[in-house]
Each structure stands twice: as C-alpha cells, then as structure tokens.
CSV table of C-alpha atoms and ligand atoms in Angstrom, one decimal:
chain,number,residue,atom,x,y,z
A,1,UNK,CA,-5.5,39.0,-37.7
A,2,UNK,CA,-3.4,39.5,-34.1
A,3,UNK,CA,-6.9,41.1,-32.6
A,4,UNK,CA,-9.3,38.6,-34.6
A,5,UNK,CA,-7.5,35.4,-32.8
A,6,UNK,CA,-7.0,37.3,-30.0
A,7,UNK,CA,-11.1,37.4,-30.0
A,8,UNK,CA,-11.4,34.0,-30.7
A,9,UNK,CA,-9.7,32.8,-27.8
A,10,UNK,CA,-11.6,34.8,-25.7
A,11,UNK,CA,-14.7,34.0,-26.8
A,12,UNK,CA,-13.7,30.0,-26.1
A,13,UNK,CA,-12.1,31.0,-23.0
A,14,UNK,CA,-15.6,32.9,-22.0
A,15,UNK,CA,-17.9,29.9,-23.2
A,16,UNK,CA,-16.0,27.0,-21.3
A,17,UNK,CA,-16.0,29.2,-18.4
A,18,UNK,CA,-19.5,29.7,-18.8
A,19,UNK,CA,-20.2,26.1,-19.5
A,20,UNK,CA,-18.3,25.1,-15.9
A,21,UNK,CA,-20.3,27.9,-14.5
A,22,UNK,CA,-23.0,26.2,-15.4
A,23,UNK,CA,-22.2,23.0,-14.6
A,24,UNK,CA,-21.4,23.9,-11.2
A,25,UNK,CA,-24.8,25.8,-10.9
A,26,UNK,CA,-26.6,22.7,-11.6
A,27,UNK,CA,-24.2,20.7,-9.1
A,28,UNK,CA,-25.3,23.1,-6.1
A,29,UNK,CA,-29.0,22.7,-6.9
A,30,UNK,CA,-29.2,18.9,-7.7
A,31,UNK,CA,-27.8,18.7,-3.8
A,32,UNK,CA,-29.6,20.9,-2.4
A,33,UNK,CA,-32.6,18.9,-3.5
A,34,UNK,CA,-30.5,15.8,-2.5
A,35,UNK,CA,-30.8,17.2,1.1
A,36,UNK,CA,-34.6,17.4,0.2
A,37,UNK,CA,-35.2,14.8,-1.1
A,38,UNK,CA,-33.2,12.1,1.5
A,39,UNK,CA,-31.3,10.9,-1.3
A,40,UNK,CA,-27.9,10.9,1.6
A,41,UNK,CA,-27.5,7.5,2.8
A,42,UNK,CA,-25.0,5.6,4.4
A,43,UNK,CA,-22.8,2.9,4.3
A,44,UNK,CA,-20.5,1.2,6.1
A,45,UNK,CA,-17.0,-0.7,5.9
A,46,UNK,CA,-16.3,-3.5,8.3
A,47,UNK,CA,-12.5,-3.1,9.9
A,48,UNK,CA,-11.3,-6.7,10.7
A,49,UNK,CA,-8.5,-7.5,13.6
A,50,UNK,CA,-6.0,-9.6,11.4
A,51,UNK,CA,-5.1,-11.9,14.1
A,52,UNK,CA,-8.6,-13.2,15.4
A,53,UNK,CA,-10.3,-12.4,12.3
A,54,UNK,CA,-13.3,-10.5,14.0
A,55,UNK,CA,-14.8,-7.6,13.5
A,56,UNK,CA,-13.7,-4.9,15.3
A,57,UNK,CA,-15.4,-1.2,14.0
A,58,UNK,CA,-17.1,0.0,10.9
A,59,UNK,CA,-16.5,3.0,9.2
A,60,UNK,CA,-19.0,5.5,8.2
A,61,UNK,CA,-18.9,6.4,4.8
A,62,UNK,CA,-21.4,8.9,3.2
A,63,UNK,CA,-23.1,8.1,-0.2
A,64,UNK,CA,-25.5,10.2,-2.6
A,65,UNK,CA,-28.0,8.8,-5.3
A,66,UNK,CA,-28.3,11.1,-8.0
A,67,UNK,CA,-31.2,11.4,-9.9
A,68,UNK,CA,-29.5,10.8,-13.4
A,69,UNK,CA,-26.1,10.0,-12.6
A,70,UNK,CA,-26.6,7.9,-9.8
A,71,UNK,CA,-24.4,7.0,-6.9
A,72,UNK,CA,-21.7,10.0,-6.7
A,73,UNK,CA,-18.6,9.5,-4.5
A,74,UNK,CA,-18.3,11.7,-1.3
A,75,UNK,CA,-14.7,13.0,-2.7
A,76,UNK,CA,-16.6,14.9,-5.5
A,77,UNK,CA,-19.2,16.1,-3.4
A,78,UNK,CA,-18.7,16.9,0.4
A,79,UNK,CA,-16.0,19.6,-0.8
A,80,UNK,CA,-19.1,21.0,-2.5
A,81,UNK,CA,-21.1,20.5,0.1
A,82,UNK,CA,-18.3,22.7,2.1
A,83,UNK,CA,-18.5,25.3,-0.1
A,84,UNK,CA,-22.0,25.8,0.0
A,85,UNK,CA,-21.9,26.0,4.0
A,86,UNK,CA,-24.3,22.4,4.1
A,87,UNK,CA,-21.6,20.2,6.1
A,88,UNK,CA,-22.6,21.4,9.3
A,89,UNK,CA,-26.0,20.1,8.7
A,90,UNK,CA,-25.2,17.1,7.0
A,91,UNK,CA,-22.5,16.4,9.5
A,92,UNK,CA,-25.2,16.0,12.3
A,93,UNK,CA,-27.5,14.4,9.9
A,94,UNK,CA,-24.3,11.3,9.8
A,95,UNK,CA,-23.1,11.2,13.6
A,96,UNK,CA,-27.1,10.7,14.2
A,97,UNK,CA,-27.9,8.4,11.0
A,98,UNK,CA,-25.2,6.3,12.0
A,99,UNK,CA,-25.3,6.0,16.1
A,100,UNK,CA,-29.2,5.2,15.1
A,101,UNK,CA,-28.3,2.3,13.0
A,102,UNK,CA,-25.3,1.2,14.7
A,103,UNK,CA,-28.3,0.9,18.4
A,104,UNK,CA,-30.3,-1.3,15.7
A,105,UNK,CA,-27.5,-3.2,15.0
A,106,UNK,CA,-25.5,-3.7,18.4
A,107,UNK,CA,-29.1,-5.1,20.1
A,108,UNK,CA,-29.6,-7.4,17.5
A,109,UNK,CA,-25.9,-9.0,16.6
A,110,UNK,CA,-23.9,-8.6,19.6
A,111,UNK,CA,-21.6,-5.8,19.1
A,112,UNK,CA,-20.0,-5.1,22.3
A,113,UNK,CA,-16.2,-3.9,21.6
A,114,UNK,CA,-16.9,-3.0,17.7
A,115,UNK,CA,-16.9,0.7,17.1
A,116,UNK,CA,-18.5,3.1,14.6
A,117,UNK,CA,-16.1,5.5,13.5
A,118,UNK,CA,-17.0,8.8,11.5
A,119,UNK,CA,-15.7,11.1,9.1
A,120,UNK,CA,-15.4,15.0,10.6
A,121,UNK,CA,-15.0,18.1,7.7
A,122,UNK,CA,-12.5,20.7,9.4
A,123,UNK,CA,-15.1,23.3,8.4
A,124,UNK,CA,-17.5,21.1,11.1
A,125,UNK,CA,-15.1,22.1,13.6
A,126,UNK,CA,-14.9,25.9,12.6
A,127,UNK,CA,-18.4,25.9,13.6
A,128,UNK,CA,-18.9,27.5,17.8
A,129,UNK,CA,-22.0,25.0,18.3
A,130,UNK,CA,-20.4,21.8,17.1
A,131,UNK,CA,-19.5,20.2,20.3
A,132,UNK,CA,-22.8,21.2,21.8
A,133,UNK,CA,-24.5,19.8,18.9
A,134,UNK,CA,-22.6,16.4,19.0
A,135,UNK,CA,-22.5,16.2,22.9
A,136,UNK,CA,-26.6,15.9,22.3
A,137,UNK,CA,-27.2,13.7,20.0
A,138,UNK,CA,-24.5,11.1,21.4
A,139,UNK,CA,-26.8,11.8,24.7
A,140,UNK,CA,-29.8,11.3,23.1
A,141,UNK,CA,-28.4,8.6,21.1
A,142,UNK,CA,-28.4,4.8,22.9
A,143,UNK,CA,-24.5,4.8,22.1
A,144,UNK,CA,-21.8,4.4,24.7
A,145,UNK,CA,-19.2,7.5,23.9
A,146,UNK,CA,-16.5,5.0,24.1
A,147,UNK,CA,-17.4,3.2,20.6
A,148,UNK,CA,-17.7,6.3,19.0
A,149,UNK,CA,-14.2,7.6,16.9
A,150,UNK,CA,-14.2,10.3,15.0
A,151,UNK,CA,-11.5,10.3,12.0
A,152,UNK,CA,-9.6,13.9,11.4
A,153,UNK,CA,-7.2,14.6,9.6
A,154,UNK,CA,-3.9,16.2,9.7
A,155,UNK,CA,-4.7,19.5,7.9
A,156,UNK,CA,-7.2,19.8,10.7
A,157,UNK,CA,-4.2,20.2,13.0
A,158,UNK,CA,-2.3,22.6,11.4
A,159,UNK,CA,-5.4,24.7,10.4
A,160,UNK,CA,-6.5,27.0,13.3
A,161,UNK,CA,-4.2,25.2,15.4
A,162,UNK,CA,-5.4,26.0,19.4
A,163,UNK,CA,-9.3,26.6,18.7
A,164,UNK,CA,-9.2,22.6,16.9
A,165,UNK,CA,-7.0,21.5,19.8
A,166,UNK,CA,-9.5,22.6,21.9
A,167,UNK,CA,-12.0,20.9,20.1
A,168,UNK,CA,-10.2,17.7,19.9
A,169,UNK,CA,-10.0,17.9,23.6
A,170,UNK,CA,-13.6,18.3,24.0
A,171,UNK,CA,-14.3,15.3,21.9
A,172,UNK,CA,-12.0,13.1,24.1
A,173,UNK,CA,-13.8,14.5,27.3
A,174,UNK,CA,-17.0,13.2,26.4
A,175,UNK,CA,-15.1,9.9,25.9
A,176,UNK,CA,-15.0,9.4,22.1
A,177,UNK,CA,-11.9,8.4,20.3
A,178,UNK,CA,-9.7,10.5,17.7
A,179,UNK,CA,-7.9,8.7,14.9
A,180,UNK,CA,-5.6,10.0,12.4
A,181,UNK,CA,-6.8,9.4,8.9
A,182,UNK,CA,-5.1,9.2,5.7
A,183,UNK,CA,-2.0,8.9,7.2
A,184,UNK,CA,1.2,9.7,4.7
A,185,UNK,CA,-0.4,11.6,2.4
A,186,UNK,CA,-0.2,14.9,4.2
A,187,UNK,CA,2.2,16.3,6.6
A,188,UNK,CA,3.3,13.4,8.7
A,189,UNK,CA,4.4,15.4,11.3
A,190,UNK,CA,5.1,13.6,14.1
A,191,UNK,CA,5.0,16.4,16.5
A,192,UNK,CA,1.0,15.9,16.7
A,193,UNK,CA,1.2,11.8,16.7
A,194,UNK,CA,2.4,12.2,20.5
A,195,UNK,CA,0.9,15.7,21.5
A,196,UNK,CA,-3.0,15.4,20.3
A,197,UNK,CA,-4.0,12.2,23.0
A,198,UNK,CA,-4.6,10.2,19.7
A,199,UNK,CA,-6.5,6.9,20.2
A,200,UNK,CA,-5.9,5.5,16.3
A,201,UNK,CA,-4.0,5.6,13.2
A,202,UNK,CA,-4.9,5.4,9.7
A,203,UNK,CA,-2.0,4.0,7.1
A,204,UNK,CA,-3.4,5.5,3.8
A,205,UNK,CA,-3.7,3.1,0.4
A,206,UNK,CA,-1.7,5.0,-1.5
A,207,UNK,CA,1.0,2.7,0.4
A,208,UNK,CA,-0.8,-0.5,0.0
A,209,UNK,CA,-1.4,0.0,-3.7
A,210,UNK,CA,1.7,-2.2,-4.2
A,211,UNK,CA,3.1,-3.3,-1.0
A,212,UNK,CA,3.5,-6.4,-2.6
A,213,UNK,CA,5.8,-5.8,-5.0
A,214,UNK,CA,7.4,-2.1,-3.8
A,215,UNK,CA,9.7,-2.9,-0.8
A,216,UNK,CA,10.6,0.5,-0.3
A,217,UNK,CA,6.5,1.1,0.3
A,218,UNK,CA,6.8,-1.8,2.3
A,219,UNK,CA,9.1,-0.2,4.8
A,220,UNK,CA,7.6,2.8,4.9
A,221,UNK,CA,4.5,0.5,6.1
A,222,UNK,CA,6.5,-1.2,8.7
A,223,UNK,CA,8.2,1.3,10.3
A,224,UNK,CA,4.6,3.4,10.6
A,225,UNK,CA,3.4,0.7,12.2
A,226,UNK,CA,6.4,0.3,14.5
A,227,UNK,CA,6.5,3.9,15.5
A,228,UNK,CA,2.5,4.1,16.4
A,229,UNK,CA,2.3,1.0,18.1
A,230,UNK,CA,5.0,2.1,20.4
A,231,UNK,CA,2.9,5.3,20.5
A,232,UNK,CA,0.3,3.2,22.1
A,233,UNK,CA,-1.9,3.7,18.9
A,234,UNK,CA,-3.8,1.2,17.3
A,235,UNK,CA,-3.1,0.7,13.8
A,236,UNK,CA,-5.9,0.8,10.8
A,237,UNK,CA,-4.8,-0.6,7.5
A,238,UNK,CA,-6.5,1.3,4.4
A,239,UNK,CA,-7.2,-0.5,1.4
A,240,UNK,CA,-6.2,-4.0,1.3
A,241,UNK,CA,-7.7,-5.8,-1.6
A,242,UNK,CA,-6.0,-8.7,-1.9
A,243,UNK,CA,-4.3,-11.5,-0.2
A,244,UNK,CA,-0.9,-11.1,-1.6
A,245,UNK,CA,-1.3,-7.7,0.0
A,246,UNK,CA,-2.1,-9.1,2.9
A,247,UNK,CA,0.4,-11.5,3.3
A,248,UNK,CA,2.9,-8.6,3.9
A,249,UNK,CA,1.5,-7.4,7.1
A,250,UNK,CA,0.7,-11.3,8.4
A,251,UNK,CA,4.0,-10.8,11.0
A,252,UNK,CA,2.6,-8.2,13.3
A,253,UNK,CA,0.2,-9.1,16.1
A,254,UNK,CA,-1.8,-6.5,16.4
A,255,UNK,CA,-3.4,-4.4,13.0
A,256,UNK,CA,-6.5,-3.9,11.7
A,257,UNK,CA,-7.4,-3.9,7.9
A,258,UNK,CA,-10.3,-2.0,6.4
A,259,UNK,CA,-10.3,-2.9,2.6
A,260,UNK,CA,-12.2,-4.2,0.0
A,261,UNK,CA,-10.7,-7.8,0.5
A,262,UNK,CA,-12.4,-8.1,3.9
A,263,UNK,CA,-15.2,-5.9,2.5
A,264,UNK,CA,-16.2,-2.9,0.3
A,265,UNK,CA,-18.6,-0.3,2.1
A,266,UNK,CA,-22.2,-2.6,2.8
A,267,UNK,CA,-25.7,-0.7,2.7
A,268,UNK,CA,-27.6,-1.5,5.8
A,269,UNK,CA,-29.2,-4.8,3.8
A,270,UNK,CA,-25.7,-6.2,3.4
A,271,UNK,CA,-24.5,-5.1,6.4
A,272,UNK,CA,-26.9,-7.3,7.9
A,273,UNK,CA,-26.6,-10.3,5.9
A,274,UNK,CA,-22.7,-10.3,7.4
A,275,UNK,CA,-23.5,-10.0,10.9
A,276,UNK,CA,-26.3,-12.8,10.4
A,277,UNK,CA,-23.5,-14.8,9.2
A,278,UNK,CA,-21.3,-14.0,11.7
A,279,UNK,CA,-23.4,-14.7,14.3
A,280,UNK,CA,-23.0,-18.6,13.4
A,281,UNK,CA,-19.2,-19.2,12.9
A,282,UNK,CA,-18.4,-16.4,15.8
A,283,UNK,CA,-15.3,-14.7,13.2
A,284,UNK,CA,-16.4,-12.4,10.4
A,285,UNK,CA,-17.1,-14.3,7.5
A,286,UNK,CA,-15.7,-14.8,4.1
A,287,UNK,CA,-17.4,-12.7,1.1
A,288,UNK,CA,-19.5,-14.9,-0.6
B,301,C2E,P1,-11.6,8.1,3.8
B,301,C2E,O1,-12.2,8.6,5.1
B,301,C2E,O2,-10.2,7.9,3.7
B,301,C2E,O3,-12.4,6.7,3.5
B,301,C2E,C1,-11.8,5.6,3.0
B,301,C2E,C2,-12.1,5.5,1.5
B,301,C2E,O4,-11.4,4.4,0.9
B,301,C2E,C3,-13.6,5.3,1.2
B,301,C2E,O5,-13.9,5.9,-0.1
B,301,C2E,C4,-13.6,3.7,0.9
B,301,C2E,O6,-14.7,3.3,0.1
B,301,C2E,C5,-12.3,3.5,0.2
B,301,C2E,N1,-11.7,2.2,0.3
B,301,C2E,C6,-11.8,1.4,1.4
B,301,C2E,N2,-11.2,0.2,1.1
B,301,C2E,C7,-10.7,0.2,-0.2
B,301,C2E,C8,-10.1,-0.7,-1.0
B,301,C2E,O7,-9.7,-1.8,-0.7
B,301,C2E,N3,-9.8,-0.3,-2.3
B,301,C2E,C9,-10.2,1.0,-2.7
B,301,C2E,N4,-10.0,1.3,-4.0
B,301,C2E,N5,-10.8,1.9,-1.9
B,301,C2E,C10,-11.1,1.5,-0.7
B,301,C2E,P2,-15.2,6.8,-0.2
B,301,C2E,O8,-16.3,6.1,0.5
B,301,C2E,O9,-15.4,7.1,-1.7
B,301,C2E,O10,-14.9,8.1,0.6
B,301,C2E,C11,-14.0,9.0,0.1
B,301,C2E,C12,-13.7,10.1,1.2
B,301,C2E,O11,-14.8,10.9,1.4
B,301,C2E,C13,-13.4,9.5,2.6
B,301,C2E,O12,-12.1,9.1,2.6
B,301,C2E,C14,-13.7,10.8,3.4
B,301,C2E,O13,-12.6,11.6,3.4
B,301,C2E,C15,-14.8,11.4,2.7
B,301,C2E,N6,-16.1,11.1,3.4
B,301,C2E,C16,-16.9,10.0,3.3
B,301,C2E,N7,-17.9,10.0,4.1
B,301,C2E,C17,-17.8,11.2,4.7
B,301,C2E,C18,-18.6,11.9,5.7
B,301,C2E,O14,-19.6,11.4,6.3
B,301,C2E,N8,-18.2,13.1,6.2
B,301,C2E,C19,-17.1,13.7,5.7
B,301,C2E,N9,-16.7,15.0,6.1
B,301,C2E,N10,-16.3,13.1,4.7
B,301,C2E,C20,-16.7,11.9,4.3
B,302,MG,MG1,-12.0,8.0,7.0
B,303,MG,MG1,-8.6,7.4,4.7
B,304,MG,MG1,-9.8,10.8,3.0
C-alpha cells in the first residue's frame, strides 16, 4: 500500500512538473515569435514636478500583446526574456524605440527639460558590448545624452560590484543620468546613495500603498526624502494614485510623482493627446 501511494505521488509530482514544463516551453516560443512578430511596444508614464505641476520626464515601460492572452506585464516576462539570453537585444530595441519617439515628440510639443528615463536588466550590463552598443545609438539618435536616465537597481550594485561600477561610470561619461529605482524594497544601503554619482531616486509604492493612513510608512517616506535631497538627489515618487495620498507629500518643495493619479503608462496615441492638451493651459493637464 506504502509503495502504491508512494507511486501515486510520483506520478502527480511527474505530471505537474511536466505540465509547467510545458507551459514554460510554450512561454519561450510565444516570445520568441513576439520578437518576430513586433508584438513589443512601448509605453510611457508622465513624472509630474508637484510644485509647478508640469511635466518633467516619462518613464519607459515595456509592454507585450499576446496573441491569446493579450497584454502581459513586463514583471512576468522580461525575467523570461533574461533567461532565454533575449534582453540584450530587446534592451537596444527600447533605448532606440524610445529616444525615436521621444525626437517625434520633443519637435513637435516642446520638450526641452523633460527626460525619458529607461529600465536597464543587470544581465544588459554583464554584456562587454553594451556601452558600445548604447554609446551608438544615443549618437545616432537626435537625443541630447543629458535627457536620457537610465533606472538600475540596487542588486545591480552589489552584483559584480567593480565591472557595474565601471559601467555606471561609463554611462555618466557620455552624460546620461543614473537613478535609483525601487528604492526600499532591496538593500537600502546607503553606502552606494553617496559613492555611485547618482543623479535620481526612486521611493518604491510599496510605501505609498497607505501613506495615508500608516504614519510609520509615512516617516519612512519623509526621512528618504530628507536624506536624498541633502544628497543632492532628486526625488521620484512611485505610485501615487490618489489625492489623499498626495496630500501627504504637499509640504516639500521639490518631488516628483509618477503614479497613476497623474497618469497610468499612455501608448504613443494618448501620450499625444496629453501633450496636445498641454500645449494650451502650459501645466500638464488633468485626466479627463
Ligand atoms: P518599475 O521600473 O518600478 O516601473 C514602475 C511600475 O509601476 C510600472 O509597472 C508602472 O506601470 C507601475 N505603476 C506606476 N504608477 C503606478 C500606480 O499609481 N499604481 C500602480 N498599481 N502601479 C503603478 P510595469 O509597467 O508593469 O513594469 C513592471 C516592471 O517591469 C518595472 O518596474 C521594471 O522593473 C520592469 N520593466 C518595464 N519595462 C522594462 C524595460 O524596458 N526593460 C527592463 N529591463 N525592465 C522593464
Ligand atoms: Mg523603473
Ligand atoms: Mg520602480
Ligand atoms: Mg521594478
């Protein structure tokens, strides 16, 4: 009886395993014919200055439209994509996407001072060509270095320590900007805040969620804020949906909110429809 169960449960265990195999399997082809078959796109999330209410960057986010399933968040597949040794390619395929739209943009709406900012994989910066590879398409690209950030994050530090610094360095010679994202959630060590010539930091959502009604979350908000801006960093809010939440960050002069109250990430059509709007009443407008 012992031996029968004990065969029973291995024959589960072996089918469920097989069924994820499979799964997977199917995963790694449908994006490798997403590569194909263009179905990458873009979008982008306005970052507002809270005091003059004005745009001040957009951040890059990467979307995919799956066949069947349709539009699949980049936290389920760019580890995938990681795995399978495609980020490189896709990384470029971004940083050129998106200086390429942002030129459309800044000729037609006026966007001197608003920067792009964009997502970087730590495996991108494993690879010996990368700053080569970027260094020619911001040449090629009609984009002045200085609106370009990149957002890293702190693993990235950590990881392969000198060989990244290096890289970082690199990226700040060609006179792009580093920010710190998803700041709180990983090592918060403060050791890199000072040492890595950091231009930006990212406050993650988790400690927005309920800023509004968690006072300890609250102060670990503030004194974030307090420490990078005496850092000289500027300070990106994550996350801000609504205007209770925002009412808890209206005392400090100088911070920047990215969140789905301002707006969530636009395609290219709504991205335009906001700068069109903008263009009349001069401060980014409300969502309609
Ligand atoms: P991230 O870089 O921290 O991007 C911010 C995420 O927060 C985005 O999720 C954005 O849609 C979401 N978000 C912004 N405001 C709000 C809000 O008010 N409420 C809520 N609930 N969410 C908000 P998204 O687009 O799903 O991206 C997830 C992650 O995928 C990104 O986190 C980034 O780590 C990664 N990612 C996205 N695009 C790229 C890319 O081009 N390259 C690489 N390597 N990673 C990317
Ligand atoms: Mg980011
Ligand atoms: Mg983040
Ligand atoms: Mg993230």
């Amino acid at each position: 009886d012992v031996k029968k169960n004990h065969l029973n449960s291995y024959q589960f265990y072996n089918d469920s395993m097989r069924q994820a195999a499979i799964k997977k399997l199917y995963f790694e082809n449908d994006l490798k014919n997403a590569l194909i078959n263009q179905e990458l796109f873009l979008v982008y999330q306005p970052q507002i200055d809270l005091k003059t209410q004005n745009l001040v960057g957009f951040e890059t986010l990467l979307r995919w439209t799956h066949p069947q399933r349709g539009v699949v968040s980049p936290s389920e597949f760019v580890p995938v994509l990681e795995k399978m040794g495609l980020i490189e390619e896709v990384g470029l395929w971004v940083v050129r996407e998106a200086l390429n739209q942002f030129t459309t943009w800044s000729a037609a709406y006026q966007l001197e001072g608003v920067s792009i900012s964009i997502n970087l994989s730590a495996i991108q910066l494993r690879s010996p060509k990368f700053i080569e590879d970027i260094e020619a398409i911001i040449q090629s690209s009609q984009v002045d270095s200085q609106s370009i950030v990149f957002e890293v994050t702190e693993s990235m530090m950590v990881e392969d320590n000198f060989r990244n610094n290096k890289v970082f360095e690199s990226i700040q010679n060609m006179g792009c900007r580093l920010s710190l994202d998803d700041y709180g959630t990983g090592y918060s060590n403060l050791y890199y805040l000072d040492r890595l010539n950091l231009s930006e930091l990212k406050i993650d959502r988790q400690f927005i969620l309920n800023i509004d009604v968690n006072e300890s979350d609250r102060l670990i908000v503030h004194h974030t804020i307090q420490m990078a801006q005496s850092l000289g960093l500027h300070v990106v809010i994550e996350g801000i949906e609504t205007q209770v939440q925002l009412e808890k960050l209206a005392e400090y002069s100088n911070l920047i909110i990215q969140g789905y109250y301002f707006d969530k990430p636009l395609n290219q059509a709504e991205l335009m429809q906001r700068l069109e709007a903008r263009k009349r009443i001069q401060h980014w407008p409300q969502k309609s």
